[in-house]
Amino acid sequence: MRIGVYGGSFDPVHNGHIAMIRSALKSGFIDCVIVIPSVRNSFKLYTNKLPAPYRFYMMKETVEGLGLKNCYVSDIEYSIEGVSYTAVVLEKLTSDAYIRDFLTDNGVKRKKAEEHHEFFWIMGSDTLGTFETWYKPGEILNYATLLAAVRPGDTTDVDKASSSIRKNLGGRVEIFRLDGVECSSSEITTSGDFSKVPDPAREFIKLHALYTENTKLAGVSEDALKQFYDSSVWMYHYLGAKRLLHTLNVGYLSAHLADVFGCDKDKALIAGALHDCAKELPLEKQTELAREYAGSLFTEKKLLHSPAGASFASEQFGIKDKEILDAICYHTTGRGNMSILEKVVYLADKIEPSRTYTDLTPIREAAEKDLESAMRMTASAVRDKFVSQGRDIHPMTLLMMKDLGM
Ligand SMILES: [Fe+2]
Ligand SMILES: [Fe+2]
């Protein structure tokens, strides 16, 4: 098979990316495209970028939603330590074992004779001129042919750049014509005009309230940003799509609420983002981890993930700050004498943007101005739910309610 590989940040994916995929497939050089949203690329490691899982799932939903045939999204960069240079990604992707499993998992039918694969690295012709300065360009060319798109109105001297690469590095370069619009992700996010973003991605952005003031994380320290991005990659291995995006949304909203109600924004971001990190661990593991953090305080199955999450975040992800760990531990039940940070995470968990279980507008409005009142409204909804299900309210939730004057 002739496989095109298309890497990028896709922050967000836009119609130019889709045109690139469609034109590459039409070029006659390749049979399918594997899209790889970056996890950690060499530029701007942690600044101003959506955590990798958002960009990965946004791309997946876009490919599925648009019904793009012969196009598959790969999470290969999640299993690469450190910066995901093209040479490193291609080394792994082109290995027999990886590509066989990837194609099989994606239901790509092929005959035995088609198990020999040829790879093409898809790129814009404007980057051809700088290709020789990339990390290990010679190795890239050992794994793949460069497949460069000539954009409409492109003034790059494609022939000169290709012959220099051929002469200096001895690789293959092919050119194809790109039919489609010119746009850039940074222009979209700066202008706030999302009209050049495909519908499925636009819905995804709306659902999770991305590219808003809250997701800019103004005032958050470099260290906390790094921890936030790294935790999103770490949790990718432990949580399914919906839960992972939920827990990251809680991170963003907690950081915003920390601004509104005056607690540490770095801590709110991290506690919120990690609050559900243990929720999909096997129950036995949750029980063991929960006991380590909180003894026998929590026994109900549904609650175990909260103290277990505190242990897990501490042991596996190196979070040692007690205030952060407590905010994770008590996010489901609350407790007496809650700190502002604990309240912020408790609240954000119930009302983050992708929560749609009931009309949350009144609580969301209250959460912009009055923490106690938003907490009371939330606690009262929790109480109603428990009563309707005939369940006992946890003693620590009762203490929280008492503090709230309920
Ligand atoms: Fe939870
Ligand atoms: Fe949650």
GROMACS .gro file of C-alpha atoms in nm, residues 6-178:
model
  173
    6TYR     CA    1   0.008   1.397   0.750
    7GLY     CA    2   0.123   1.546   1.078
    8GLY     CA    3   0.033   1.878   1.238
    9SER     CA    4  -0.102   2.057   1.543
   10PHE     CA    5  -0.452   2.096   1.397
   11ASP     CA    6  -0.526   2.364   1.656
   12PRO     CA    7  -0.796   2.375   1.529
   13VAL     CA    8  -0.837   2.161   1.218
   14HIS     CA    9  -0.962   2.379   0.930
   15ASN     CA   10  -1.079   2.349   0.570
   16GLY     CA   11  -0.721   2.393   0.443
   17HIS     CA   12  -0.618   2.072   0.623
   18ILE     CA   13  -0.916   1.887   0.480
   19ALA     CA   14  -0.834   2.014   0.129
   20MET     CA   15  -0.478   1.890   0.178
   21ILE     CA   16  -0.601   1.539   0.269
   22ARG     CA   17  -0.851   1.529  -0.020
   23SER     CA   18  -0.600   1.660  -0.275
   24ALA     CA   19  -0.330   1.417  -0.160
   25LEU     CA   20  -0.574   1.127  -0.197
   26LYS     CA   21  -0.669   1.251  -0.545
   27SER     CA   22  -0.306   1.297  -0.652
   28GLY     CA   23  -0.262   0.932  -0.751
   29PHE     CA   24   0.051   0.894  -0.538
   30ILE     CA   25  -0.117   0.734  -0.236
   31ASP     CA   26  -0.399   0.494  -0.141
   32CYS     CA   27  -0.473   0.628   0.207
   33VAL     CA   28  -0.376   0.896   0.457
   34ILE     CA   29  -0.281   0.858   0.820
   35VAL     CA   30  -0.330   1.185   1.009
   36ILE     CA   31  -0.117   1.241   1.319
   37PRO     CA   32  -0.218   1.528   1.550
   38SER     CA   33   0.099   1.627   1.734
   39VAL     CA   34   0.147   1.562   2.104
   40ARG     CA   35   0.472   1.745   2.170
   41ASN     CA   36   0.632   1.905   1.869
   42SER     CA   37   0.958   2.087   1.874
   43PHE     CA   38   0.809   2.436   1.854
   44LYS     CA   39   0.639   2.619   2.139
   45LEU     CA   40   0.613   2.320   2.367
   46TYR     CA   41   0.358   2.443   2.616
   47THR     CA   42   0.248   2.786   2.514
   48ASN     CA   43  -0.097   2.869   2.402
   49LYS     CA   44  -0.189   2.534   2.260
   50LEU     CA   45  -0.485   2.308   2.332
   51PRO     CA   46  -0.380   1.991   2.514
   52ALA     CA   47  -0.318   1.707   2.271
   53PRO     CA   48  -0.631   1.497   2.345
   54TYR     CA   49  -0.865   1.780   2.240
   55ARG     CA   50  -0.686   1.811   1.906
   56PHE     CA   51  -0.677   1.435   1.859
   57TYR     CA   52  -1.048   1.377   1.926
   58MET     CA   53  -1.148   1.688   1.732
   59MET     CA   54  -0.963   1.546   1.430
   60LYS     CA   55  -1.116   1.202   1.478
   61GLU     CA   56  -1.468   1.344   1.495
   62THR     CA   57  -1.400   1.557   1.190
   63VAL     CA   58  -1.275   1.267   0.977
   64GLU     CA   59  -1.574   1.057   1.086
   65GLY     CA   60  -1.825   1.340   1.061
   66LEU     CA   61  -1.717   1.437   0.711
   67GLY     CA   62  -1.708   1.071   0.608
   68LEU     CA   63  -1.353   1.110   0.473
   69LYS     CA   64  -1.275   0.781   0.301
   70ASN     CA   65  -0.931   0.617   0.329
   71CYS     CA   66  -0.831   0.858   0.601
   72TYR     CA   67  -0.735   0.742   0.951
   73VAL     CA   68  -0.621   0.923   1.265
   74SER     CA   69  -0.328   0.785   1.464
   75ASP     CA   70  -0.238   0.835   1.830
   76ILE     CA   71   0.118   0.711   1.774
   77GLU     CA   72   0.276   1.017   1.935
   78TYR     CA   73   0.125   0.929   2.275
   79SER     CA   74   0.367   0.639   2.297
   80ILE     CA   75   0.673   0.851   2.213
   81GLU     CA   76   0.866   1.001   2.502
   82GLY     CA   77   0.977   1.362   2.464
   83VAL     CA   78   0.956   1.568   2.147
   84SER     CA   79   0.787   1.389   1.857
   85TYR     CA   80   1.025   1.469   1.573
   86THR     CA   81   0.913   1.355   1.227
   87ALA     CA   82   1.209   1.115   1.199
   88VAL     CA   83   1.117   0.950   1.531
   89VAL     CA   84   0.747   0.922   1.444
   90LEU     CA   85   0.823   0.772   1.103
   91GLU     CA   86   1.066   0.521   1.249
   92LYS     CA   87   0.791   0.385   1.470
   93LEU     CA   88   0.504   0.420   1.224
   94THR     CA   89   0.682   0.241   0.941
   95SER     CA   90   0.778  -0.060   1.152
   96ASP     CA   91   0.604  -0.376   1.025
   97ALA     CA   92   0.435  -0.452   1.355
   98TYR     CA   93   0.293  -0.103   1.411
   99ILE     CA   94   0.155  -0.046   1.064
  100ARG     CA   95   0.005  -0.395   1.036
  101ASP     CA   96  -0.183  -0.353   1.365
  102PHE     CA   97  -0.285   0.004   1.284
  103LEU     CA   98  -0.434  -0.089   0.945
  104THR     CA   99  -0.609  -0.394   1.092
  105ASP     CA  100  -0.752  -0.194   1.385
  106ASN     CA  101  -0.888   0.060   1.136
  107GLY     CA  102  -1.049  -0.208   0.923
  108VAL     CA  103  -0.827  -0.144   0.619
  109LYS     CA  104  -0.871  -0.442   0.389
  110ARG     CA  105  -0.565  -0.546   0.192
  111LYS     CA  106  -0.434  -0.855   0.020
  112LYS     CA  107  -0.123  -1.036   0.136
  113ALA     CA  108   0.078  -0.884  -0.150
  114GLU     CA  109  -0.019  -0.539  -0.020
  115GLU     CA  110   0.159  -0.589   0.312
  116HIS     CA  111   0.460  -0.414   0.164
  117HIS     CA  112   0.409  -0.047   0.227
  118GLU     CA  113   0.553   0.268   0.083
  119PHE     CA  114   0.528   0.589   0.286
  120PHE     CA  115   0.484   0.951   0.179
  121TRP     CA  116   0.526   1.247   0.413
  122ILE     CA  117   0.264   1.505   0.314
  123MET     CA  118   0.369   1.869   0.350
  124GLY     CA  119   0.314   2.215   0.208
  125SER     CA  120   0.563   2.315  -0.060
  126ASP     CA  121   0.640   2.626   0.146
  127THR     CA  122   0.817   2.403   0.401
  128LEU     CA  123   1.026   2.226   0.133
  129GLY     CA  124   1.281   2.510   0.140
  130THR     CA  125   1.355   2.455   0.511
  131PHE     CA  126   1.334   2.074   0.508
  132GLU     CA  127   1.711   2.030   0.518
  133THR     CA  128   1.719   2.205   0.858
  134TRP     CA  129   1.471   1.957   1.014
  135TYR     CA  130   1.581   1.703   1.272
  136LYS     CA  131   1.757   1.415   1.088
  137PRO     CA  132   1.620   1.494   0.739
  138GLY     CA  133   1.824   1.211   0.585
  139GLU     CA  134   1.650   0.959   0.810
  140ILE     CA  135   1.309   1.099   0.722
  141LEU     CA  136   1.391   1.035   0.356
  142ASN     CA  137   1.494   0.679   0.433
  143TYR     CA  138   1.144   0.614   0.565
  144ALA     CA  139   0.935   0.823   0.327
  145THR     CA  140   0.909   1.013   0.002
  146LEU     CA  141   0.824   1.380   0.049
  147LEU     CA  142   0.487   1.457  -0.104
  148ALA     CA  143   0.464   1.833  -0.131
  149ALA     CA  144   0.147   2.028  -0.210
  150VAL     CA  145   0.173   2.324  -0.441
  151ARG     CA  146  -0.082   2.574  -0.320
  152PRO     CA  147  -0.268   2.800  -0.560
  153GLY     CA  148  -0.058   3.114  -0.610
  154ASP     CA  149   0.245   2.950  -0.448
  155THR     CA  150   0.560   3.141  -0.537
  156THR     CA  151   0.808   2.897  -0.382
  157ASP     CA  152   1.066   2.770  -0.625
  158VAL     CA  153   0.957   2.409  -0.583
  159ASP     CA  154   1.198   2.271  -0.843
  160LYS     CA  155   1.497   2.436  -0.683
  161ALA     CA  156   1.404   2.315  -0.334
  162SER     CA  157   1.332   1.958  -0.452
  163SER     CA  158   1.653   1.924  -0.652
  164SER     CA  159   1.855   2.054  -0.357
  165ILE     CA  160   1.698   1.788  -0.131
  166ARG     CA  161   1.760   1.518  -0.395
  167LYS     CA  162   2.119   1.627  -0.445
  168ASN     CA  163   2.216   1.683  -0.080
  169LEU     CA  164   2.021   1.405   0.085
  170GLY     CA  165   1.947   1.162  -0.196
  171GLY     CA  166   1.575   1.131  -0.122
  172ARG     CA  167   1.260   1.132  -0.333
  173VAL     CA  168   1.032   1.433  -0.364
  174GLU     CA  169   0.696   1.435  -0.544
  175ILE     CA  170   0.469   1.731  -0.604
  176PHE     CA  171   0.089   1.743  -0.613
  177ARG     CA  172  -0.163   2.019  -0.672
  178LEU     CA  173  -0.362   2.148  -0.379
   0.00000   0.00000   0.00000
